[in-house]
Amino acid sequence: ETGVTQSPTHLIKTRGQQVTLRCSSQSGHNTVSWYQQALGQGPQFIFQYYREEENGRGNFPPRFSGLQFPNYSSELNVNALELDDSALYLCASSLRLAGGLSYNEQFFGPGTRLTVL
Amino acid sequence: SQELEQSPQSLIVQEGKNLTINCTSSKTLYGLYWYKQKYGEGLIFLMMLQKGGEEKSHEKITAKLDEKKQQSSLHITASQPSHAGIYLCGADTPLVQGAQKLVFGQGTRLTINP
């Protein structure tokens, strides 16, 4: 069984640039959630993808966008980077069954550390 | 919206001592998760609690959910250096059509001194 993987592990960008972060879900999982964790804080929910559609969104501006692919992997895109976007970005995968029943336990990847200068 | 408050925010204990971390919710908890995080790394799942009064143990770590399902505690017995890290509680919060997201507390940083 393959766990959740994320790439890259570290990234340094400058203000105004754009960034794409990638996540491969755990084998058998079909739902991917993205979280932002600022230093010293708990993770904050960005959005969730299921069947290639956004399932719900946290309090993040539209410059945070995402995709889910047919193999359930996912991307997080952030445009017009700001200094406050510097954080650890965590991807979590879970299994949701047809009919709405979810296994809610989410398995997290190692994260991508984004630094915006 | 649901909010989780963890206490203490940081904890320094001597190796071998017991310790407790608390997580208090502003709303009834329907799924409460405990995770451990090494600095700057991903979250490692520890335990999940759903029922009022539920208690689960794994090795030297015990988690409890109170009867009213608004508070959870994580207790470590005879702490070891390997227990050091950040402990996070997370609560299931509904999205749409049965989907859930996690709302997290701010974390408790645990340091174990030899």
Coordinates of N, CA and C in Angstrom, one line a residue:
Chain A
E1 N 0.9 -1.2 0.0 CA 0.0 0.0 0.0 C 0.9 1.2 0.0
T2 N 0.7 2.1 -1.0 CA 1.5 3.3 -1.1 C 0.8 4.5 -0.3
G3 N 1.6 5.2 0.5 CA 1.1 6.3 1.3 C 0.9 7.5 0.4
V4 N 0.5 8.6 1.1 CA 0.4 9.9 0.4 C 1.8 10.5 0.2
T5 N 2.0 10.9 -1.1 CA 3.2 11.6 -1.4 C 3.0 13.0 -1.9
Q6 N 3.9 13.9 -1.7 CA 3.8 15.3 -2.1 C 5.1 15.7 -2.7
S7 N 5.0 16.6 -3.7 CA 6.2 17.2 -4.3 C 6.0 18.6 -4.7
P8 N 7.0 19.4 -4.7 CA 8.3 19.1 -4.1 C 8.3 19.2 -2.6
T9 N 9.4 18.9 -1.9 CA 9.4 19.0 -0.5 C 9.6 20.4 0.0
H10 N 10.4 21.1 -0.7 CA 10.7 22.5 -0.4 C 10.6 23.4 -1.7
L11 N 10.2 24.6 -1.5 CA 10.1 25.5 -2.7 C 10.3 26.9 -2.2
I12 N 11.1 27.7 -2.9 CA 11.3 29.1 -2.6 C 10.8 29.9 -3.8
K13 N 9.9 30.8 -3.6 CA 9.4 31.7 -4.7 C 9.5 33.1 -4.2
T14 N 9.3 34.0 -5.2 CA 9.2 35.5 -4.9 C 7.8 36.0 -5.0
R15 N 7.5 37.1 -4.3 CA 6.2 37.6 -4.3 C 5.7 37.9 -5.7
G16 N 4.5 37.6 -6.0 CA 3.9 37.7 -7.3 C 4.0 36.5 -8.3
Q17 N 4.9 35.6 -7.9 CA 5.0 34.4 -8.8 C 3.8 33.5 -8.5
Q18 N 3.8 32.4 -9.3 CA 2.8 31.4 -9.2 C 3.5 30.0 -8.9
V19 N 2.8 29.2 -8.2 CA 3.4 27.9 -7.8 C 2.3 26.8 -7.9
T20 N 2.9 25.6 -8.2 CA 2.0 24.4 -8.3 C 2.6 23.3 -7.4
L21 N 1.8 22.8 -6.5 CA 2.2 21.8 -5.6 C 1.4 20.5 -6.0
R22 N 2.0 19.3 -5.8 CA 1.4 18.1 -6.3 C 1.3 17.1 -5.2
C23 N 0.2 16.2 -5.3 CA -0.1 15.3 -4.3 C -0.6 14.0 -4.9
S24 N -0.1 12.9 -4.5 CA -0.6 11.6 -4.9 C -1.2 10.9 -3.8
S25 N -2.5 10.5 -3.9 CA -3.3 10.0 -2.8 C -2.8 8.6 -2.5
Q26 N -3.2 8.2 -1.3 CA -2.9 6.8 -0.9 C -3.7 5.8 -1.8
S27 N -3.1 4.7 -2.0 CA -3.8 3.7 -2.9 C -5.2 3.3 -2.4
G28 N -6.2 3.4 -3.3 CA -7.5 3.1 -2.9 C -8.3 4.3 -2.4
H29 N -7.7 5.4 -2.2 CA -8.4 6.6 -1.8 C -8.8 7.5 -3.0
N30 N -10.0 8.1 -2.9 CA -10.5 8.9 -4.0 C -10.8 10.4 -3.7
T31 N -10.5 10.8 -2.5 CA -10.7 12.1 -2.0 C -9.5 12.8 -1.5
V32 N -9.2 14.0 -2.0 CA -8.0 14.7 -1.6 C -8.4 16.0 -1.0
S33 N -7.8 16.3 0.2 CA -8.0 17.6 0.9 C -6.6 18.3 1.0
W34 N -6.7 19.6 0.9 CA -5.4 20.4 1.0 C -5.6 21.3 2.3
Y35 N -4.5 21.5 3.0 CA -4.5 22.3 4.2 C -3.2 23.2 4.2
Q36 N -3.3 24.3 4.7 CA -2.2 25.2 4.9 C -1.9 25.3 6.4
Q37 N -0.6 25.2 6.7 CA -0.2 25.3 8.1 C 0.9 26.3 8.3
A38 N 0.5 27.4 8.8 CA 1.5 28.5 9.1 C 2.3 28.1 10.4
L39 N 3.4 28.7 10.5 CA 4.3 28.3 11.6 C 3.6 28.5 13.0
G40 N 3.6 27.5 13.8 CA 3.1 27.6 15.1 C 1.6 27.5 15.2
Q41 N 0.9 27.2 14.1 CA -0.5 27.1 14.0 C -1.0 25.7 13.6
G42 N -2.2 25.4 13.8 CA -2.8 24.1 13.3 C -3.1 24.3 11.8
P43 N -3.2 23.2 11.1 CA -3.6 23.2 9.7 C -4.9 23.9 9.5
Q44 N -5.0 24.7 8.4 CA -6.3 25.3 8.0 C -6.7 24.7 6.7
F45 N -8.0 24.3 6.6 CA -8.6 23.7 5.4 C -8.6 24.7 4.2
I46 N -8.1 24.2 3.1 CA -8.2 25.1 1.9 C -9.3 24.6 1.0
F47 N -9.3 23.4 0.5 CA -10.4 22.8 -0.3 C -10.2 21.3 -0.3
Q48 N -11.3 20.7 -0.9 CA -11.3 19.2 -1.0 C -11.8 18.8 -2.4
Y49 N -11.3 17.8 -3.0 CA -11.7 17.3 -4.3 C -12.1 15.9 -4.2
Y50 N -13.2 15.6 -4.9 CA -13.8 14.3 -5.0 C -14.3 14.1 -6.4
R51 N -14.0 13.1 -7.1 CA -14.4 12.9 -8.5 C -14.1 14.1 -9.3
E52 N -13.0 14.6 -9.1 CA -12.4 15.7 -10.0 C -13.2 17.0 -9.8
E53 N -14.0 17.1 -8.8 CA -14.8 18.3 -8.5 C -14.5 18.9 -7.1
E54 N -14.5 20.2 -7.0 CA -14.3 20.8 -5.7 C -15.5 20.5 -4.8
N55 N -15.2 20.0 -3.6 CA -16.3 19.5 -2.7 C -16.6 20.5 -1.6
G56 N -15.8 21.4 -1.4 CA -15.9 22.4 -0.3 C -14.7 23.2 -0.3
R57 N -14.8 24.4 0.3 CA -13.7 25.3 0.3 C -13.6 26.1 1.6
G58 N -12.4 26.3 2.1 CA -12.2 27.1 3.3 C -12.1 28.6 3.0
N59 N -11.7 29.4 3.9 CA -11.7 30.8 3.7 C -10.4 31.2 3.1
F60 N -10.2 30.9 1.8 CA -9.0 31.2 1.0 C -9.5 31.9 -0.3
P61 N -8.7 32.9 -0.7 CA -9.1 33.7 -1.9 C -9.0 32.8 -3.2
P62 N -9.7 33.3 -4.3 CA -9.7 32.5 -5.5 C -8.3 32.3 -6.2
R63 N -7.3 33.0 -5.7 CA -6.0 32.7 -6.3 C -5.4 31.4 -5.9
F64 N -6.1 30.8 -4.9 CA -5.8 29.4 -4.5 C -6.8 28.5 -5.3
S65 N -6.3 27.7 -6.2 CA -7.1 26.8 -7.0 C -6.5 25.4 -7.0
G66 N -7.3 24.5 -7.5 CA -6.9 23.1 -7.5 C -7.4 22.3 -8.6
L67 N -6.9 21.1 -8.7 CA -7.4 20.1 -9.7 C -7.3 18.7 -9.1
Q68 N -8.2 17.9 -9.5 CA -8.0 16.4 -9.2 C -8.0 15.7 -10.5
F69 N -7.2 14.7 -10.7 CA -7.1 14.0 -12.0 C -7.8 12.6 -11.8
P70 N -8.0 12.0 -13.0 CA -8.7 10.7 -12.9 C -8.1 9.7 -12.1
N71 N -6.8 9.7 -11.9 CA -6.1 8.8 -11.0 C -6.1 9.2 -9.5
Y72 N -6.9 10.3 -9.2 CA -7.1 10.8 -7.9 C -6.0 11.7 -7.4
S73 N -4.9 11.8 -8.1 CA -3.9 12.7 -7.7 C -4.4 14.2 -7.8
S74 N -3.7 15.1 -7.2 CA -4.2 16.5 -7.2 C -3.1 17.5 -7.2
E75 N -3.5 18.7 -7.7 CA -2.6 19.8 -7.7 C -3.2 21.0 -6.9
L76 N -2.4 21.7 -6.3 CA -2.8 23.0 -5.6 C -2.0 24.1 -6.4
N77 N -2.7 25.1 -6.9 CA -2.1 26.2 -7.6 C -2.3 27.5 -6.8
V78 N -1.3 28.3 -6.6 CA -1.4 29.5 -6.0 C -0.8 30.6 -6.9
N79 N -1.7 31.6 -7.3 CA -1.2 32.7 -8.1 C -0.9 33.9 -7.3
A80 N -0.1 34.8 -7.9 CA 0.2 36.1 -7.3 C 0.6 35.9 -5.8
L81 N 1.6 35.1 -5.6 CA 2.1 34.8 -4.3 C 2.3 36.0 -3.4
E82 N 1.9 35.9 -2.1 CA 2.1 36.9 -1.1 C 3.0 36.3 0.0
L83 N 3.6 37.2 0.7 CA 4.5 36.8 1.8 C 3.8 35.9 2.8
D84 N 2.6 36.2 3.1 CA 1.8 35.4 4.0 C 1.5 34.0 3.5
D85 N 1.7 33.7 2.3 CA 1.5 32.4 1.7 C 2.6 31.4 2.2
S86 N 3.6 31.9 2.8 CA 4.7 31.1 3.3 C 4.2 30.1 4.4
A87 N 4.3 28.8 4.1 CA 3.7 27.9 5.1 C 4.0 26.5 4.6
L88 N 3.6 25.5 5.5 CA 3.7 24.1 5.1 C 2.3 23.7 4.5
Y89 N 2.3 23.2 3.3 CA 1.1 22.8 2.6 C 1.0 21.3 2.7
L90 N -0.1 20.9 3.3 CA -0.4 19.4 3.5 C -1.5 18.9 2.7
C91 N -1.3 17.8 2.1 CA -2.3 17.1 1.4 C -2.7 15.9 2.2
A92 N -4.0 15.6 2.2 CA -4.6 14.4 2.9 C -5.5 13.7 2.0
S93 N -5.4 12.4 2.0 CA -6.4 11.6 1.2 C -7.3 10.7 2.1
S94 N -8.5 10.5 1.6 CA -9.4 9.6 2.3 C -10.3 8.9 1.3
L95 N -11.1 8.0 1.8 CA -12.0 7.2 1.0 C -13.5 7.7 1.2
R96 N -14.1 8.0 0.1 CA -15.5 8.3 0.2 C -16.3 7.4 -0.8
L97 N -17.3 6.7 -0.2 CA -18.0 5.7 -1.0 C -19.2 6.4 -1.8
A98 N -19.6 5.7 -2.8 CA -20.8 6.2 -3.6 C -22.0 6.2 -2.6
G99 N -22.8 7.2 -2.7 CA -24.0 7.3 -1.9 C -23.7 8.3 -0.7
G100 N -22.5 8.8 -0.6 CA -22.2 9.8 0.4 C -21.5 9.4 1.6
L101 N -21.5 8.1 1.9 CA -20.8 7.6 3.1 C -19.3 7.8 3.0
S102 N -18.7 8.4 4.0 CA -17.3 8.6 4.0 C -16.6 7.9 5.1
Y103 N -15.4 7.4 4.8 CA -14.5 7.0 5.9 C -13.7 8.3 6.1
N104 N -13.9 8.9 7.3 CA -13.4 10.2 7.5 C -11.9 10.3 7.8
E105 N -11.3 9.2 8.2 CA -9.9 9.2 8.6 C -9.1 9.7 7.4
Q106 N -8.4 10.8 7.6 CA -7.6 11.3 6.5 C -6.1 11.0 6.8
F107 N -5.4 10.6 5.7 CA -4.0 10.2 5.8 C -3.2 11.4 5.2
F108 N -2.3 11.9 5.9 CA -1.5 13.0 5.5 C -0.2 12.7 4.8
G109 N 0.2 13.5 3.8 CA 1.5 13.4 3.2 C 2.5 14.2 4.1
P110 N 3.8 14.2 3.6 CA 4.8 14.8 4.4 C 4.8 16.4 4.3
G111 N 4.1 16.9 3.3 CA 4.0 18.3 3.2 C 5.0 18.9 2.2
T112 N 4.7 20.1 1.7 CA 5.6 21.0 0.9 C 5.8 22.3 1.7
R113 N 7.0 22.6 2.0 CA 7.4 23.8 2.6 C 7.6 24.9 1.6
L114 N 6.7 25.9 1.6 CA 6.8 27.0 0.6 C 7.2 28.3 1.3
T115 N 8.3 28.8 0.8 CA 8.8 30.1 1.3 C 8.6 31.2 0.2
V116 N 8.0 32.3 0.6 CA 7.8 33.4 -0.4 C 8.7 34.6 0.1
L117 N 9.6 35.0 -0.8 CA 10.5 36.1 -0.4 C 10.0 37.4 -1.0
Chain B
S1 N -19.1 28.5 13.4 CA -18.2 27.5 13.0 C -17.5 26.9 14.2
Q2 N -17.1 25.6 14.0 CA -16.4 24.9 15.1 C -15.0 25.4 15.3
E3 N -14.7 25.5 16.6 CA -13.3 25.9 17.0 C -12.8 24.9 18.0
L4 N -11.5 24.6 17.9 CA -10.9 23.7 18.9 C -9.8 24.5 19.7
E5 N -9.8 24.4 21.0 CA -8.8 25.0 21.8 C -8.0 23.9 22.5
Q6 N -6.7 24.0 22.3 CA -5.8 23.0 23.0 C -5.1 23.6 24.1
S7 N -4.9 22.9 25.2 CA -4.1 23.3 26.3 C -3.3 22.2 26.9
P8 N -2.1 22.5 27.3 CA -1.4 23.7 27.2 C -0.9 23.9 25.7
Q9 N -0.4 25.1 25.4 CA 0.2 25.3 24.1 C 1.5 24.7 24.0
S10 N 2.3 24.7 25.1 CA 3.5 24.0 25.1 C 3.7 23.3 26.5
L11 N 4.5 22.3 26.4 CA 4.7 21.4 27.6 C 6.1 20.9 27.7
I12 N 6.8 21.1 28.8 CA 8.1 20.5 28.9 C 8.1 19.6 30.1
V13 N 8.4 18.3 29.9 CA 8.3 17.3 31.0 C 9.6 16.5 31.0
Q14 N 9.9 16.0 32.2 CA 11.1 15.2 32.3 C 10.8 13.8 31.9
E15 N 11.7 13.2 31.2 CA 11.5 11.8 30.8 C 11.1 10.9 31.9
G16 N 10.1 10.1 31.6 CA 9.5 9.2 32.6 C 8.2 9.7 33.3
K17 N 8.0 11.0 33.1 CA 6.8 11.6 33.8 C 5.6 11.4 32.9
N18 N 4.4 11.5 33.5 CA 3.1 11.4 32.8 C 2.7 12.8 32.4
L19 N 1.9 12.9 31.4 CA 1.4 14.2 31.0 C 0.0 14.1 30.3
T20 N -0.7 15.2 30.3 CA -2.0 15.2 29.7 C -2.2 16.5 28.8
I21 N -2.7 16.3 27.6 CA -3.0 17.4 26.7 C -4.5 17.4 26.5
N22 N -5.1 18.6 26.6 CA -6.6 18.7 26.5 C -7.0 19.4 25.2
C23 N -8.2 19.1 24.7 CA -8.7 19.7 23.5 C -10.2 19.9 23.8
T24 N -10.6 21.2 23.7 CA -12.0 21.6 24.0 C -12.6 22.2 22.7
S25 N -13.8 21.7 22.5 CA -14.5 22.1 21.3 C -15.7 23.1 21.6
S26 N -15.9 24.0 20.6 CA -17.0 24.9 20.8 C -18.4 24.3 20.5
K27 N -18.3 23.1 19.8 CA -19.6 22.4 19.4 C -19.4 20.9 19.7
T28 N -20.5 20.2 19.7 CA -20.4 18.7 19.9 C -19.5 18.1 18.9
L29 N -18.7 17.2 19.4 CA -17.8 16.5 18.5 C -18.4 15.2 18.0
Y30 N -18.3 15.0 16.6 CA -18.8 13.7 16.1 C -17.7 12.8 15.6
G31 N -16.5 13.4 15.5 CA -15.3 12.6 15.2 C -14.2 13.4 15.6
L32 N -13.4 12.9 16.5 CA -12.2 13.6 17.1 C -11.0 12.8 16.8
Y33 N -10.0 13.5 16.2 CA -8.8 12.8 15.8 C -7.6 13.4 16.5
W34 N -6.7 12.6 16.9 CA -5.4 13.0 17.4 C -4.3 12.7 16.5
Y35 N -3.5 13.7 16.2 CA -2.3 13.5 15.3 C -1.1 13.9 16.0
K36 N 0.1 13.4 15.6 CA 1.4 13.8 16.1 C 2.2 14.3 14.9
Q37 N 2.9 15.4 15.1 CA 3.7 16.0 14.0 C 5.1 16.3 14.5
K38 N 6.0 15.8 13.7 CA 7.4 16.2 14.0 C 7.6 17.6 13.3
Y39 N 8.4 18.4 13.8 CA 8.5 19.8 13.3 C 8.7 19.8 11.8
G40 N 7.8 20.5 11.1 CA 7.9 20.7 9.7 C 7.6 19.5 8.9
E41 N 7.0 18.5 9.5 CA 6.7 17.3 8.7 C 5.2 17.0 8.7
G42 N 4.8 15.9 8.0 CA 3.4 15.6 7.9 C 2.8 15.1 9.3
L43 N 1.5 14.9 9.3 CA 0.8 14.5 10.5 C 0.7 12.9 10.5
I44 N 1.0 12.4 11.7 CA 0.9 11.0 11.9 C -0.4 10.7 12.7
F45 N -1.3 9.9 12.1 CA -2.5 9.5 12.8 C -2.2 8.7 14.1
L46 N -2.8 9.1 15.2 CA -2.7 8.4 16.5 C -4.0 7.6 16.8
M47 N -5.1 8.4 16.9 CA -6.3 7.7 17.3 C -7.5 8.6 16.9
M48 N -8.7 7.9 16.8 CA -9.9 8.5 16.4 C -11.0 8.1 17.5
L49 N -11.8 9.1 17.9 CA -12.8 8.9 18.9 C -14.1 9.4 18.4
Q50 N -15.2 8.6 18.6 CA -16.5 9.0 18.1 C -17.6 9.0 19.2
K51 N -17.5 8.1 20.1 CA -18.6 8.0 21.0 C -18.3 8.6 22.4
G52 N -19.4 9.2 23.0 CA -19.2 9.8 24.3 C -18.7 8.8 25.3
G53 N -17.7 9.2 26.0 CA -17.1 8.2 27.0 C -16.1 7.3 26.5
E54 N -15.8 7.4 25.2 CA -14.9 6.4 24.5 C -13.5 6.7 25.0
E55 N -12.8 5.6 25.1 CA -11.3 5.6 25.4 C -10.6 4.6 24.6
K56 N -9.5 5.1 24.0 CA -8.6 4.2 23.2 C -7.2 4.4 23.7
S57 N -6.4 3.3 23.6 CA -5.0 3.3 24.0 C -4.2 2.6 22.9
H58 N -3.0 3.1 22.8 CA -2.0 2.5 21.9 C -0.6 2.7 22.6
E59 N 0.0 1.6 22.9 CA 1.3 1.7 23.6 C 1.1 2.5 24.9
K60 N 1.8 3.6 25.0 CA 1.7 4.4 26.3 C 0.8 5.7 26.1
I61 N 0.0 5.7 25.1 CA -0.8 6.9 24.8 C -2.3 6.5 24.9
T62 N -3.1 7.2 25.7 CA -4.5 7.0 25.9 C -5.2 8.3 25.5
A63 N -6.3 8.1 24.7 CA -7.1 9.3 24.4 C -8.6 9.0 24.8
K64 N -9.2 10.0 25.4 CA -10.6 9.9 25.9 C -11.4 11.0 25.3
L65 N -12.7 10.7 25.1 CA -13.7 11.7 24.7 C -14.7 11.7 25.8
D66 N -15.1 12.9 26.3 CA -16.0 13.0 27.4 C -17.4 12.6 27.0
E67 N -18.2 12.4 28.0 CA -19.6 11.9 27.8 C -20.4 13.0 27.0
K68 N -20.1 14.2 27.2 CA -20.9 15.3 26.4 C -20.3 15.5 25.1
K69 N -19.2 14.9 24.7 CA -18.5 14.9 23.4 C -18.2 16.4 23.1
Q70 N -17.6 17.1 24.1 CA -17.1 18.4 23.8 C -15.7 18.6 24.2
Q71 N -15.1 17.6 24.8 CA -13.7 17.7 25.3 C -13.0 16.3 25.2
S72 N -11.8 16.4 24.7 CA -11.0 15.2 24.6 C -9.6 15.4 25.3
S73 N -9.1 14.3 25.8 CA -7.8 14.4 26.4 C -6.8 13.4 25.9
L74 N -5.6 13.7 25.8 CA -4.5 12.7 25.4 C -3.6 12.6 26.5
H75 N -3.4 11.4 27.0 CA -2.5 11.1 28.2 C -1.4 10.2 27.8
I76 N -0.2 10.7 28.1 CA 1.0 9.8 27.9 C 1.6 9.4 29.2
T77 N 1.8 8.1 29.3 CA 2.4 7.5 30.5 C 3.8 7.3 30.4
A78 N 4.6 7.6 31.4 CA 6.1 7.3 31.4 C 6.7 7.8 30.1
S79 N 6.7 9.1 29.9 CA 7.1 9.7 28.6 C 8.5 9.4 28.2
Q80 N 8.7 9.3 26.9 CA 10.1 9.0 26.4 C 10.4 10.1 25.3
P81 N 11.7 10.2 25.0 CA 12.1 11.2 24.0 C 11.4 11.0 22.7
S82 N 11.0 9.8 22.3 CA 10.3 9.6 21.1 C 8.9 10.2 21.1
H83 N 8.4 10.6 22.2 CA 7.1 11.2 22.3 C 7.1 12.7 22.0
A84 N 8.3 13.3 21.9 CA 8.4 14.7 21.6 C 7.9 15.1 20.3
G85 N 7.2 16.2 20.2 CA 6.7 16.7 18.9 C 5.5 17.6 19.2
I86 N 4.7 17.8 18.1 CA 3.5 18.6 18.2 C 2.3 17.7 18.1
Y87 N 1.4 17.9 19.1 CA 0.2 17.1 19.1 C -1.0 17.9 18.7
L88 N -1.7 17.5 17.7 CA -2.9 18.2 17.2 C -4.2 17.4 17.3
C89 N -5.2 18.1 17.8 CA -6.5 17.5 17.7 C -7.3 18.1 16.5
G90 N -8.1 17.2 15.9 CA -8.8 17.6 14.7 C -10.2 17.1 14.8
A91 N -11.2 17.9 14.4 CA -12.6 17.5 14.5 C -13.3 17.4 13.1
D92 N -14.0 16.3 12.9 CA -14.8 16.2 11.7 C -15.8 17.4 11.6
T93 N -15.9 18.0 10.5 CA -16.8 19.1 10.3 C -17.4 18.9 8.9
P94 N -18.8 18.9 8.8 CA -19.4 18.6 7.5 C -19.1 19.6 6.4
L95 N -19.0 19.1 5.2 CA -18.9 19.9 4.0 C -20.3 19.8 3.3
V96 N -20.3 19.1 2.2 CA -21.5 18.9 1.5 C -21.7 17.4 1.2
Q97 N -22.9 16.9 1.1 CA -23.2 15.6 0.7 C -22.4 14.5 1.4
G98 N -22.3 14.6 2.7 CA -21.6 13.6 3.5 C -20.2 13.7 3.6
A99 N -19.6 14.7 2.8 CA -18.1 14.9 2.9 C -17.8 15.6 4.2
Q100 N -16.5 15.4 4.7 CA -16.1 16.0 5.9 C -14.7 16.7 5.7
K101 N -14.5 17.7 6.4 CA -13.2 18.3 6.5 C -12.8 18.3 8.0
L102 N -11.5 18.5 8.2 CA -11.0 18.6 9.6 C -10.7 20.0 10.0
V103 N -11.2 20.3 11.2 CA -10.9 21.6 11.8 C -9.9 21.2 13.0
F104 N -8.8 21.9 13.0 CA -7.7 21.6 14.0 C -7.6 22.6 15.1
G105 N -7.1 22.1 16.2 CA -6.6 23.0 17.3 C -5.3 23.6 16.9
Q106 N -4.7 24.5 17.7 CA -3.5 25.2 17.3 C -2.3 24.3 17.6
G107 N -2.5 23.2 18.3 CA -1.3 22.3 18.6 C -0.7 22.5 19.9
T108 N -0.2 21.4 20.5 CA 0.6 21.5 21.7 C 2.0 21.0 21.4
R109 N 3.0 21.8 21.7 CA 4.4 21.4 21.5 C 4.9 20.7 22.8
L110 N 5.3 19.4 22.6 CA 5.8 18.7 23.7 C 7.3 18.5 23.6
T111 N 8.0 18.8 24.7 CA 9.4 18.6 24.8 C 9.7 17.7 26.0
I112 N 10.5 16.7 25.7 CA 10.9 15.7 26.8 C 12.3 15.9 27.1
N113 N 12.6 16.3 28.4 CA 14.0 16.5 28.8 C 14.5 15.2 29.5
P114 N 15.7 14.8 29.2 CA 16.3 13.6 29.7 C 16.6 13.7 31.2

